[in-house]
Backbone as JSON Lines, residues from 0, in Angstrom:
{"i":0,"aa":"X","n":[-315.02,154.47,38.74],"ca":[-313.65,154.02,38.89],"c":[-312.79,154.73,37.86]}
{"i":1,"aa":"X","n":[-311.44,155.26,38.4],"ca":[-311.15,156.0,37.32],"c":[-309.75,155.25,36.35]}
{"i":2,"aa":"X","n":[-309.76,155.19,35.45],"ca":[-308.72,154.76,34.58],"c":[-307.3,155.22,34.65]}
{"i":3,"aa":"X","n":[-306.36,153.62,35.1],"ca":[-305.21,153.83,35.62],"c":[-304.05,154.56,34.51]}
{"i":4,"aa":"X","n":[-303.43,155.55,34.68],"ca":[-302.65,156.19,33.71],"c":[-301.66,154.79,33.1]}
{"i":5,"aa":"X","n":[-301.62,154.88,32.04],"ca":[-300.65,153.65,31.62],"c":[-299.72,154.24,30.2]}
{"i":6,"aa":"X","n":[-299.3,155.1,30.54],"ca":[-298.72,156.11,29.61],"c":[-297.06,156.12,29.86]}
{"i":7,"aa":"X","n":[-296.03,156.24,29.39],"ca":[-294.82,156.71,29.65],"c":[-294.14,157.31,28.77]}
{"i":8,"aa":"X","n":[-293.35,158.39,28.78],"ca":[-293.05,159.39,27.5],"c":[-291.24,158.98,27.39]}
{"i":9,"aa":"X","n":[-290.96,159.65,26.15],"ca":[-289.58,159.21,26.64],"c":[-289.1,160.71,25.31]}
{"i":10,"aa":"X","n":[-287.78,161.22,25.29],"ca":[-287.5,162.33,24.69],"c":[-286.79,162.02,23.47]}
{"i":11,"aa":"X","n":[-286.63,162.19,22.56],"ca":[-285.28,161.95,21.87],"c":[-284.36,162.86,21.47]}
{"i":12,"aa":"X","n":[-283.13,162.66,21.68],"ca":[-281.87,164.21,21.36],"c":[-282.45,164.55,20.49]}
{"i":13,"aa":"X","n":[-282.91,164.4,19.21],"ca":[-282.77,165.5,18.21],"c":[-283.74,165.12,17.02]}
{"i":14,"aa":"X","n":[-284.59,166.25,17.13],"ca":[-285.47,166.09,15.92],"c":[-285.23,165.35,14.75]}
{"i":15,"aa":"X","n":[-284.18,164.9,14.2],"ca":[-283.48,163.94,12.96],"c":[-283.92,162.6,14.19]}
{"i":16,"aa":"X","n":[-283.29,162.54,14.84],"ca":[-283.8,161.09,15.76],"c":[-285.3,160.4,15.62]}
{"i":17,"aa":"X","n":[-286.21,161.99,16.07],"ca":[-287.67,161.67,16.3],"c":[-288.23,161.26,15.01]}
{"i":18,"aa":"X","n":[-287.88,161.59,13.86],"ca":[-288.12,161.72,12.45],"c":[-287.79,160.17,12.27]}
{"i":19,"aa":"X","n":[-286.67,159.78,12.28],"ca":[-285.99,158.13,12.4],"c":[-286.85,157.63,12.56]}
{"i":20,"aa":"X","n":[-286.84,157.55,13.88],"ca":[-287.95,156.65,14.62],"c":[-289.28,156.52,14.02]}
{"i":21,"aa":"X","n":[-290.09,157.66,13.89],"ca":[-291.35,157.74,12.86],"c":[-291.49,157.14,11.98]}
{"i":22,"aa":"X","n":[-290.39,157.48,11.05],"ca":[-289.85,156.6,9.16],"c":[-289.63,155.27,9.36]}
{"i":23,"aa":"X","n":[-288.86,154.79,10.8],"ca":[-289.13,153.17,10.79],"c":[-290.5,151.99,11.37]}
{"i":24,"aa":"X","n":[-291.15,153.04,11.75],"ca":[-292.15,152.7,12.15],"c":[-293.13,152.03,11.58]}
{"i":25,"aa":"X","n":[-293.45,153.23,10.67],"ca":[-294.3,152.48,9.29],"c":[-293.18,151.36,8.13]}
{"i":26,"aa":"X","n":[-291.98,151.75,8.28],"ca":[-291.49,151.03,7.26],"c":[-291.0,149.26,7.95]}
{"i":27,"aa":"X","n":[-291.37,149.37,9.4],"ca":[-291.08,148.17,9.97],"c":[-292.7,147.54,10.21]}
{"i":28,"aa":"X","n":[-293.45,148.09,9.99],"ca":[-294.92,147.81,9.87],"c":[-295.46,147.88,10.86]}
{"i":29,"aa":"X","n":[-295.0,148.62,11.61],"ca":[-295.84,148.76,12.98],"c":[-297.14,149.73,12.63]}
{"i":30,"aa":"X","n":[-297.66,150.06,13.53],"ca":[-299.31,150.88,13.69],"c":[-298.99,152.39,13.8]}
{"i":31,"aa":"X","n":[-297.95,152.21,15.29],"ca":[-297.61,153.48,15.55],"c":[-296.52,153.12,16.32]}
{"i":32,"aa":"X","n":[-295.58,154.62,16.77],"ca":[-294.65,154.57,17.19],"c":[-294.75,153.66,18.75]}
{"i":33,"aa":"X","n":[-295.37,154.36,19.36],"ca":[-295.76,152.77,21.0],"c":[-296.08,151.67,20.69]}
{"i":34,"aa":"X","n":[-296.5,151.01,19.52],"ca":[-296.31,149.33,19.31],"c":[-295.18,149.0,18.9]}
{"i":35,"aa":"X","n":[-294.26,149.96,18.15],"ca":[-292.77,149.72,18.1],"c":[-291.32,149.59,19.09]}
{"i":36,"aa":"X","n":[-292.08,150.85,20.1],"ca":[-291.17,150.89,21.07],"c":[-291.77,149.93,22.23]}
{"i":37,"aa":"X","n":[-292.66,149.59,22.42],"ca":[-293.05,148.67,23.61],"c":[-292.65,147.09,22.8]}
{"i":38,"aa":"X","n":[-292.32,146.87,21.46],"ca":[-292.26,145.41,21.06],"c":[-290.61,145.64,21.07]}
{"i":39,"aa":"X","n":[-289.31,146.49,21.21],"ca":[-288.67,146.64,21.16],"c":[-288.17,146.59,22.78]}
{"i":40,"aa":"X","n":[-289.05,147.15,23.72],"ca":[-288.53,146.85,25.26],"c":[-288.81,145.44,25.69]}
{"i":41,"aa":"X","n":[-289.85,145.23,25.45],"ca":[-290.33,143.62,25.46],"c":[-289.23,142.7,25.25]}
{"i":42,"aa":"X","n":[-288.66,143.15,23.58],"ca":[-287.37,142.52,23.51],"c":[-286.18,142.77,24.34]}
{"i":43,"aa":"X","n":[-286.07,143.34,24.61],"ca":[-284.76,143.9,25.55],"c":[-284.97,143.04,26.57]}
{"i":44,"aa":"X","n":[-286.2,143.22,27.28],"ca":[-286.41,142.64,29.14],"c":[-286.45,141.02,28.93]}
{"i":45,"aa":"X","n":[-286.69,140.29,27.89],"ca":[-286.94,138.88,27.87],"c":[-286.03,138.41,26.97]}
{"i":46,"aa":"X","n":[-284.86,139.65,26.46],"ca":[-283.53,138.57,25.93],"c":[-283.26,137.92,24.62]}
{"i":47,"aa":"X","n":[-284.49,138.42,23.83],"ca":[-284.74,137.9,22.66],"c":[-283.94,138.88,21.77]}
{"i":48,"aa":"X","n":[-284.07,140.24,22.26],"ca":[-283.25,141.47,21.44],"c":[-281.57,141.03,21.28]}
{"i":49,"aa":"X","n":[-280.6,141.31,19.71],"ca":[-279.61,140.74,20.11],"c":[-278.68,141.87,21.2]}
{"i":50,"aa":"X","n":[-278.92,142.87,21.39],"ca":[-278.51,143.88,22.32],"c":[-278.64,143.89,23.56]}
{"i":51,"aa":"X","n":[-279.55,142.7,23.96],"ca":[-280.08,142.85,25.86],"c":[-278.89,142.56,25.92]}
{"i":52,"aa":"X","n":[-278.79,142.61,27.54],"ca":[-277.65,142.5,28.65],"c":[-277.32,140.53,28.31]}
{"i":53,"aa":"X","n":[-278.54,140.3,28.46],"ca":[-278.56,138.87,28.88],"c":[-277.95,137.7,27.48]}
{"i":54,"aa":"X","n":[-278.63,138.53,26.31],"ca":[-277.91,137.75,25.0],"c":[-276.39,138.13,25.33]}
{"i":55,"aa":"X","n":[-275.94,139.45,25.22],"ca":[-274.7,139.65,25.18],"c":[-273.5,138.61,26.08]}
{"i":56,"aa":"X","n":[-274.27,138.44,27.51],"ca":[-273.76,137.82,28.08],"c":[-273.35,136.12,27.71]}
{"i":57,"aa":"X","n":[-274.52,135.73,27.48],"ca":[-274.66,134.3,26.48],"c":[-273.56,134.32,25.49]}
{"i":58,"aa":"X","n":[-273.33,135.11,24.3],"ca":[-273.27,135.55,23.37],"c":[-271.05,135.18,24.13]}
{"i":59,"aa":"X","n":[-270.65,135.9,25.01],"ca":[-269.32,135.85,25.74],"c":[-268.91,134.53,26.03]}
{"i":60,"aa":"X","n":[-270.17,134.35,26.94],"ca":[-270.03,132.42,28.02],"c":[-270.11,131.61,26.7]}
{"i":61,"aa":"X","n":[-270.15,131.63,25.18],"ca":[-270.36,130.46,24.3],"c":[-269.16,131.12,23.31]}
{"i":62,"aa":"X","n":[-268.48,132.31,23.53],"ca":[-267.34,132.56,22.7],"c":[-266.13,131.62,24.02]}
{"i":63,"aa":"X","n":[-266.42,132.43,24.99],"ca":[-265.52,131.68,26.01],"c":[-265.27,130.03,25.86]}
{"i":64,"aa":"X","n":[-266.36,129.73,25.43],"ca":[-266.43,128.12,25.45],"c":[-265.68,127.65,24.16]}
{"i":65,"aa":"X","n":[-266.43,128.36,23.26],"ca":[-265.53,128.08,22.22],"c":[-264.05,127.95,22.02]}
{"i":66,"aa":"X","n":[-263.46,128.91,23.22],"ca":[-262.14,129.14,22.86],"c":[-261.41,128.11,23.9]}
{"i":67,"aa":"X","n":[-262.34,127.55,25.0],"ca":[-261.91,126.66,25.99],"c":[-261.64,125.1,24.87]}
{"i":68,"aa":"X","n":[-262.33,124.93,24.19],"ca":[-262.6,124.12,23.21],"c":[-261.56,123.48,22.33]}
{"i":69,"aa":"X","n":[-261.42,124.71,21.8],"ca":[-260.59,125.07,21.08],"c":[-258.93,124.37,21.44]}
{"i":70,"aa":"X","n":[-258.8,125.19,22.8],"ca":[-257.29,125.06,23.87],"c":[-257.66,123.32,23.92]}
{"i":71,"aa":"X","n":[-258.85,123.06,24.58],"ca":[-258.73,121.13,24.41],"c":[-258.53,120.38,23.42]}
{"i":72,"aa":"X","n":[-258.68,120.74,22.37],"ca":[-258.57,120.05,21.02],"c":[-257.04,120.32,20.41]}
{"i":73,"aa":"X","n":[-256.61,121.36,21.04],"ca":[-255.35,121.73,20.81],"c":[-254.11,120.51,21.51]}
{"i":74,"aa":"X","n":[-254.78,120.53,22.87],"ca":[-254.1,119.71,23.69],"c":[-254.16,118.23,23.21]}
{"i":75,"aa":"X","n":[-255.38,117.76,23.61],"ca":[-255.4,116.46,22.75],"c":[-254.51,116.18,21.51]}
{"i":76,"aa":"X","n":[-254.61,117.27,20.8],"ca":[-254.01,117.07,19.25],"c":[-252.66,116.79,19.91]}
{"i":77,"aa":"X","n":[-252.18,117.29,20.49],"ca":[-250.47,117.4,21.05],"c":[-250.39,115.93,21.74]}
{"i":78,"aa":"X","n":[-251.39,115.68,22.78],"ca":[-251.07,114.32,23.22],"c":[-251.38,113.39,22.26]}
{"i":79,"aa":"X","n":[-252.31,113.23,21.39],"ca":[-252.53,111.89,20.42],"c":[-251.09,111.91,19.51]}
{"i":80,"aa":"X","n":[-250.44,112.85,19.03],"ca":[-249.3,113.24,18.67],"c":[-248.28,112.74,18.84]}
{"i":81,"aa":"X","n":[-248.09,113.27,20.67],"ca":[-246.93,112.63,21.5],"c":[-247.06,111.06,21.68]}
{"i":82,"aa":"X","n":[-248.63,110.3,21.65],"ca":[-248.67,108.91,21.85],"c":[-248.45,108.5,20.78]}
{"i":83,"aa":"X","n":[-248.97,108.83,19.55],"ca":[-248.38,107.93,18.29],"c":[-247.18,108.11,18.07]}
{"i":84,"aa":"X","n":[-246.22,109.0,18.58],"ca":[-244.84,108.99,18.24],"c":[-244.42,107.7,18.98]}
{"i":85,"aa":"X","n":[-244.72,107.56,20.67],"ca":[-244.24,106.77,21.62],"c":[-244.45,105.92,21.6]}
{"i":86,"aa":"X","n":[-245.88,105.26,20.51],"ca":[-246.27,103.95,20.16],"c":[-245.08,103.4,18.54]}
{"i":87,"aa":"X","n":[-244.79,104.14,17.83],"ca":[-244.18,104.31,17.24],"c":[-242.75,103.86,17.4]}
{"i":88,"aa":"X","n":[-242.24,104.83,18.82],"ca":[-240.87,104.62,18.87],"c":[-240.56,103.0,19.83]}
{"i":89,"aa":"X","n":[-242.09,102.17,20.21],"ca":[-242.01,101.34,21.14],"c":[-242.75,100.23,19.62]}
{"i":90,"aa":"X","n":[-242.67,100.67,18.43],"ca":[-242.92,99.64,17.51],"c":[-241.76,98.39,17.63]}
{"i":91,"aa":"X","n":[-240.7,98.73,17.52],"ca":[-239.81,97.95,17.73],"c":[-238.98,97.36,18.87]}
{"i":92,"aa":"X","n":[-238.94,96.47,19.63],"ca":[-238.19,96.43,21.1],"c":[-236.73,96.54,19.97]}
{"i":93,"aa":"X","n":[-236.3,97.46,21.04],"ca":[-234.37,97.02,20.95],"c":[-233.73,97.5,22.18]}
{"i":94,"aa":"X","n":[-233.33,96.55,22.35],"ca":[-232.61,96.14,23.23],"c":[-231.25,96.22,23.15]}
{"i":95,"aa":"X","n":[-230.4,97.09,24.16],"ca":[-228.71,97.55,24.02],"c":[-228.72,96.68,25.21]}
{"i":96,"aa":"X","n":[-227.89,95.76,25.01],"ca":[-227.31,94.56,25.83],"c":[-226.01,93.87,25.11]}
{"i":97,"aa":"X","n":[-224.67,94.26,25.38],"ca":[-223.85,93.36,24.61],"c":[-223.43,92.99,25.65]}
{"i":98,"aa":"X","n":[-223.94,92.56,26.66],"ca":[-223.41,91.75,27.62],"c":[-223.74,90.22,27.76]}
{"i":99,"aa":"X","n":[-223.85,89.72,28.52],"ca":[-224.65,88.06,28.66],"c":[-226.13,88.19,29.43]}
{"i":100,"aa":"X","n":[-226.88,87.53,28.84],"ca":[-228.48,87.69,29.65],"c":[-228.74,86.78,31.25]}
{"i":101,"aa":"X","n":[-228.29,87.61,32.1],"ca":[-228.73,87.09,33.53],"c":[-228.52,88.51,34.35]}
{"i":102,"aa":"X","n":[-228.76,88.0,35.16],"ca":[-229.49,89.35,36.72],"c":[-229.8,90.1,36.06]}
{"i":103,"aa":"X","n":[-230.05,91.36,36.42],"ca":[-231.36,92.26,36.01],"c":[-230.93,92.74,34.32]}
{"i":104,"aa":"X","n":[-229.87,92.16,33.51],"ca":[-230.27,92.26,31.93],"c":[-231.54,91.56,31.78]}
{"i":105,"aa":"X","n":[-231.6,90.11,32.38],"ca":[-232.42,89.09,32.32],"c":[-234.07,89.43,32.52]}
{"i":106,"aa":"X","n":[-234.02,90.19,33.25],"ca":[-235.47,90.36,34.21],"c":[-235.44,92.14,33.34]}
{"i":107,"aa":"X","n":[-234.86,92.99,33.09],"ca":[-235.08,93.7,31.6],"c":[-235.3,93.44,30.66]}
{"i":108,"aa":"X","n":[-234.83,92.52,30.12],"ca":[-234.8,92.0,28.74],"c":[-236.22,91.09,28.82]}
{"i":109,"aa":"X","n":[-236.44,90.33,30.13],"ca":[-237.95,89.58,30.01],"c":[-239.3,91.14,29.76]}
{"i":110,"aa":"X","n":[-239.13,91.98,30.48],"ca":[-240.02,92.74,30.72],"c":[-240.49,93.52,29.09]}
{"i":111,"aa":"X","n":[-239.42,93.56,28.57],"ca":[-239.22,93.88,27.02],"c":[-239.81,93.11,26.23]}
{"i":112,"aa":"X","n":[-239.41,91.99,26.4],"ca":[-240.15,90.8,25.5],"c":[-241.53,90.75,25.96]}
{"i":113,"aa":"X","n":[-241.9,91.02,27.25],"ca":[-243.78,90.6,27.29],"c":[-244.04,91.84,26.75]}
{"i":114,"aa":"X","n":[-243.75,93.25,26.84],"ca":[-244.28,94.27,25.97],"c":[-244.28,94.18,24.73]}
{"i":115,"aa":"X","n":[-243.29,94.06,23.96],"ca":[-243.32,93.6,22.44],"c":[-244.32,92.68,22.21]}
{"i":116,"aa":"X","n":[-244.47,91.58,23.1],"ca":[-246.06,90.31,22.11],"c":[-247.53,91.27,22.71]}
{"i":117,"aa":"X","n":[-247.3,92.02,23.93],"ca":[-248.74,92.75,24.08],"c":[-248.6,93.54,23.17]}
{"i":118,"aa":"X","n":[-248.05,94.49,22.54],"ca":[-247.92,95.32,21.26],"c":[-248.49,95.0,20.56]}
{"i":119,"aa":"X","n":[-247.43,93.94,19.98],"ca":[-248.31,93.5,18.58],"c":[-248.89,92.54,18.6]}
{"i":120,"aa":"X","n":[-249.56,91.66,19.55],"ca":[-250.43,91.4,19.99],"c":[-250.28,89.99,18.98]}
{"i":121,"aa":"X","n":[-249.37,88.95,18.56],"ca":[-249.01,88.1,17.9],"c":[-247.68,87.93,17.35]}
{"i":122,"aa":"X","n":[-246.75,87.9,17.38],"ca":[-245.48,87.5,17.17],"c":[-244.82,86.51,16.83]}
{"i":123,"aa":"X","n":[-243.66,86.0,15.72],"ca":[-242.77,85.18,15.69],"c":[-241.66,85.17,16.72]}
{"i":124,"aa":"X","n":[-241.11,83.63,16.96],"ca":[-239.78,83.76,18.01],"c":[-238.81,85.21,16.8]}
{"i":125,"aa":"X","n":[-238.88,84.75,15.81],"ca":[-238.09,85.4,14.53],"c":[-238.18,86.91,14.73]}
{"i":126,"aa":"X","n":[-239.77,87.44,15.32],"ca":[-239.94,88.78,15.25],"c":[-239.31,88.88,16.1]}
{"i":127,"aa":"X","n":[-239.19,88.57,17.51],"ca":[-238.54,88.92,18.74],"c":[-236.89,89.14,18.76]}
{"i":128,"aa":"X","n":[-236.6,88.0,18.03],"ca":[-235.29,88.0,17.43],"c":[-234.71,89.11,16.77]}
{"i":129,"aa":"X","n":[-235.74,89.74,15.55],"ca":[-235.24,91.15,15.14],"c":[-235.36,91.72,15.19]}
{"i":130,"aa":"X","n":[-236.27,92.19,16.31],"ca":[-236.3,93.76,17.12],"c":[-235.16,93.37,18.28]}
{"i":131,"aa":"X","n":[-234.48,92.53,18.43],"ca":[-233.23,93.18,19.3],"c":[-232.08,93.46,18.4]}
{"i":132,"aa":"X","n":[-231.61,94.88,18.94],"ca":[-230.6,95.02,18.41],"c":[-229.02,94.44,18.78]}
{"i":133,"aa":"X","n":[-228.7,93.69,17.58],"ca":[-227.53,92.85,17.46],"c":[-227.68,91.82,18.44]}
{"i":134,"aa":"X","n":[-228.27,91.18,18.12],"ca":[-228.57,89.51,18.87],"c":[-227.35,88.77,18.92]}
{"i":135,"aa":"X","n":[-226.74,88.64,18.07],"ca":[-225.54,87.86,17.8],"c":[-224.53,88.03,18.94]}
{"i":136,"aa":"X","n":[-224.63,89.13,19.16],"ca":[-223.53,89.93,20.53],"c":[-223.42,89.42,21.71]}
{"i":137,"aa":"X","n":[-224.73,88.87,21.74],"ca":[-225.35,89.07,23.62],"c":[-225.65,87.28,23.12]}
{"i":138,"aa":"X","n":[-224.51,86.97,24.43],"ca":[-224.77,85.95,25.17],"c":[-225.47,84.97,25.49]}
{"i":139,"aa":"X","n":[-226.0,83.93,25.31],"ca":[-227.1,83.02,26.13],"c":[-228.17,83.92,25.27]}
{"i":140,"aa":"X","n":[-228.22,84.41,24.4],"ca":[-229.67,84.99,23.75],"c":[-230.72,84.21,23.56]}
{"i":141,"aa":"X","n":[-230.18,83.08,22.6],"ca":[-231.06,81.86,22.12],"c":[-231.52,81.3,23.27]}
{"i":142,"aa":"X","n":[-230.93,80.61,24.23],"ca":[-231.16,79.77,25.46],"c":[-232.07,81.2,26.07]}
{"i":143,"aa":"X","n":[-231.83,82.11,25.99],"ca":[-232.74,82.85,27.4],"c":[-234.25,82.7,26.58]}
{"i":144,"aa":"X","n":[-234.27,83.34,25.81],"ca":[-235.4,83.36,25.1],"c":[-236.27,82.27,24.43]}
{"i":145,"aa":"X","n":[-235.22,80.91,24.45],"ca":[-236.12,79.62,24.5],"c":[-237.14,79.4,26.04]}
{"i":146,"aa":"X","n":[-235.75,79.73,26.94],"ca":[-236.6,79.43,28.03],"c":[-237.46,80.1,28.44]}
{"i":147,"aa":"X","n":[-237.61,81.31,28.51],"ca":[-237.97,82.69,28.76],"c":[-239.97,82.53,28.13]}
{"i":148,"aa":"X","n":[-239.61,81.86,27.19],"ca":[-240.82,81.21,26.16],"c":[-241.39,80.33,26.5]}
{"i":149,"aa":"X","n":[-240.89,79.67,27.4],"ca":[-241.43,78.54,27.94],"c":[-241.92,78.37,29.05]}
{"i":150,"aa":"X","n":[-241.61,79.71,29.58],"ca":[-241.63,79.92,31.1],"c":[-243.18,80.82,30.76]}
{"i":151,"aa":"X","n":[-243.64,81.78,30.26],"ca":[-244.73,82.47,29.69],"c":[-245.75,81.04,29.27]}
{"i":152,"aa":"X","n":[-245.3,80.58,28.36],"ca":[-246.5,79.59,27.96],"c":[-247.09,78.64,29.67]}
{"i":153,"aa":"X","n":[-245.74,78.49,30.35],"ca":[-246.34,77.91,31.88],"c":[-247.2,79.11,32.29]}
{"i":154,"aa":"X","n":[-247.13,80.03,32.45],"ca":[-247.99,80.74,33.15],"c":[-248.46,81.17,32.51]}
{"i":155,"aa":"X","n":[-249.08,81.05,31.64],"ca":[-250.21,80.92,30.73],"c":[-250.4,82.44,30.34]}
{"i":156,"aa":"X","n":[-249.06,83.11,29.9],"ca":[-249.7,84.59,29.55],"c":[-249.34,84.58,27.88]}
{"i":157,"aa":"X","n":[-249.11,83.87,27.53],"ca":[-248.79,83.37,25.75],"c":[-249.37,82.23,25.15]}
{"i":158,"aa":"X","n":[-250.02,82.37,24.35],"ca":[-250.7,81.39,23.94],"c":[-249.97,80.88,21.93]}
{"i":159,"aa":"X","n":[-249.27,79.99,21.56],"ca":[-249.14,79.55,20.51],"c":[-250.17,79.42,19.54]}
{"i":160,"aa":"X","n":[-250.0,80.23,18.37],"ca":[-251.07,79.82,17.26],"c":[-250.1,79.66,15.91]}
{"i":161,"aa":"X","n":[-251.08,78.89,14.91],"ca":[-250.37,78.69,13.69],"c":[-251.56,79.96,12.87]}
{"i":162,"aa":"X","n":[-250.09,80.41,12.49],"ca":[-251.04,81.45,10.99],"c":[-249.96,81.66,9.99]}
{"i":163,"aa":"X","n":[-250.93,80.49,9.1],"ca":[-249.84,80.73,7.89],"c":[-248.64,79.77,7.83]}
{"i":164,"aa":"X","n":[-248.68,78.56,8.31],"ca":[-247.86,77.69,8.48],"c":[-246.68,78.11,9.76]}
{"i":165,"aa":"X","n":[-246.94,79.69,10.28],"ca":[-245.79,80.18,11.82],"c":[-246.07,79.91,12.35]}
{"i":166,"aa":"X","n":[-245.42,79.26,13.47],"ca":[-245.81,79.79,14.84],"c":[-246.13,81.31,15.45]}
{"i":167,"aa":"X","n":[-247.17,81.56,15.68],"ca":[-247.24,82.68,16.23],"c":[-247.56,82.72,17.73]}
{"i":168,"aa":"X","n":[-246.51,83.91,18.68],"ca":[-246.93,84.08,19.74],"c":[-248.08,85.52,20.39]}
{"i":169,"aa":"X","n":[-249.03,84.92,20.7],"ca":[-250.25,85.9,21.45],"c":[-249.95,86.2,23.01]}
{"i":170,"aa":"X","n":[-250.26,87.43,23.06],"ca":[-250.69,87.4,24.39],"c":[-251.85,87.41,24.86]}
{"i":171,"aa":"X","n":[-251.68,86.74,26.33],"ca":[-253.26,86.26,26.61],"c":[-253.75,87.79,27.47]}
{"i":172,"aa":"X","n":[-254.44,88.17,27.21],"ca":[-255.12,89.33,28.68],"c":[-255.56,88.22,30.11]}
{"i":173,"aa":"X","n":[-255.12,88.79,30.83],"ca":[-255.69,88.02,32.02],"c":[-256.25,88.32,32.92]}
{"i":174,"aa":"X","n":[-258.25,87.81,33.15],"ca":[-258.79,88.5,33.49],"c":[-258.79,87.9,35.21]}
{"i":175,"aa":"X","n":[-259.3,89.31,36.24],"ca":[-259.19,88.97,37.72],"c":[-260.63,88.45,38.11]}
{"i":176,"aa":"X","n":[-260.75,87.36,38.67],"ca":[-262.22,87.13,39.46],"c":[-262.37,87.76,40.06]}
C-alpha cells in the first residue's frame, strides 16, 4: 500500500521573509517550520487566530453592539431626564382658575386634585390648598373642595389617616376582580 502524499509547499516573496519565518520558529518554540505553520492555519480555520475572517467578524457584530448600546443608554438618559423634569414640573398642582369652580373648571380642577394625592401619595386639605395658585381668587374654592373630599372618601378612592396629629389624605389604588 503506498503512502498517501500529505505534503503542501507554499513560497515566500523574499528570502528576508523565509529567514523570518525560520528565526520565529525556534524563537516561538516550535520543532520546525510545518508545526508552526500548520498550528497557525489550524488557527485561522477554527477562529481562534485574532486575524480569521470569523473573529474579525465577531470582533464588528460586538463593536456594533456596543455602539447600539451605547445610542440606548443615551436615549434612556434623555427620557429618565425628560420624566424627572415632568414629575418635577407636576410636583406641584397649580391651577389658573380665577373664575368660580363649576362646569368643566369643576371636573378640571377635580381631575387635578385626584392627581396631586396619587403623586404624593398622602396629603393635607392645607397641601391641596397651596399648590393652587391664588386660591383666594376663585370662587366656591373652599365649598368645592370640601365637597369634592367628600365625594372621593364616598367612593372610596381616599382614605383619611392621622400622621402627626394631620389629617392626611391617601390615595387608595383600586384593584379590578
Amino acid at each position: 500500500m503506498a503512502k498517501q502524499d500529505c505534503r503542501i509547499e507554499f513560497k515566500t516573496k523574499t528570502p528576508e521573509e523565509k529567514k523570518l519565518y525560520e528565526s520565529k520558529t525556534k524563537e516561538l518554540g516550535y520543532r520546525n517550520l510545518s508545526d508552526m505553520i500548520r498550528t497557525a492555519i489550524n488557527q485561522l480555520i477554527d477562529g481562534s487566530d485574532e486575524s480569521s475572517p470569523e473573529v474579525l467578524r465577531l470582533q464588528q457584530k460586538m463593536i456594533d453592539r456596543d455602539a447600539r448600546i451605547e445610542e440606548l443608554e443615551s436615549t434612556l438618559t434623555k427620557s429618565k431626564n425628560a420624566y424627572q423634569y415632568i414629575q418635577g414640573e407636576n410636583e406641584e398642582l397649580r391651577i389658573e382658575n380665577y373664575g368660580s369652580v363649576n362646569g368643566l373648571n369643576a371636573v378640571l380642577m377635580g381631575r387635578q386634585i385626584d392627581s396631586f394625592i396619587k403623586q404624593q401619595n398622602g396629603v393635607t386639605r392645607q397641601d391641596i390648598l397651596s399648590a393652587i395658585e391664588r386660591p383666594m381668587e376663585i370662587q366656591g374654592l373652599g365649598e368645592f373642595l370640601k365637597d369634592y373630599i367628600s365625594q372621593l372618601f364616598e367612593e372610596s378612592c381616599i382614605v383619611s389617616m392621622s400622621d402627626g396629629g394631620k389629617e392626611v389624605l391617601r390615595w387608595i389604588e383600586q384593584t379590578k376582580n
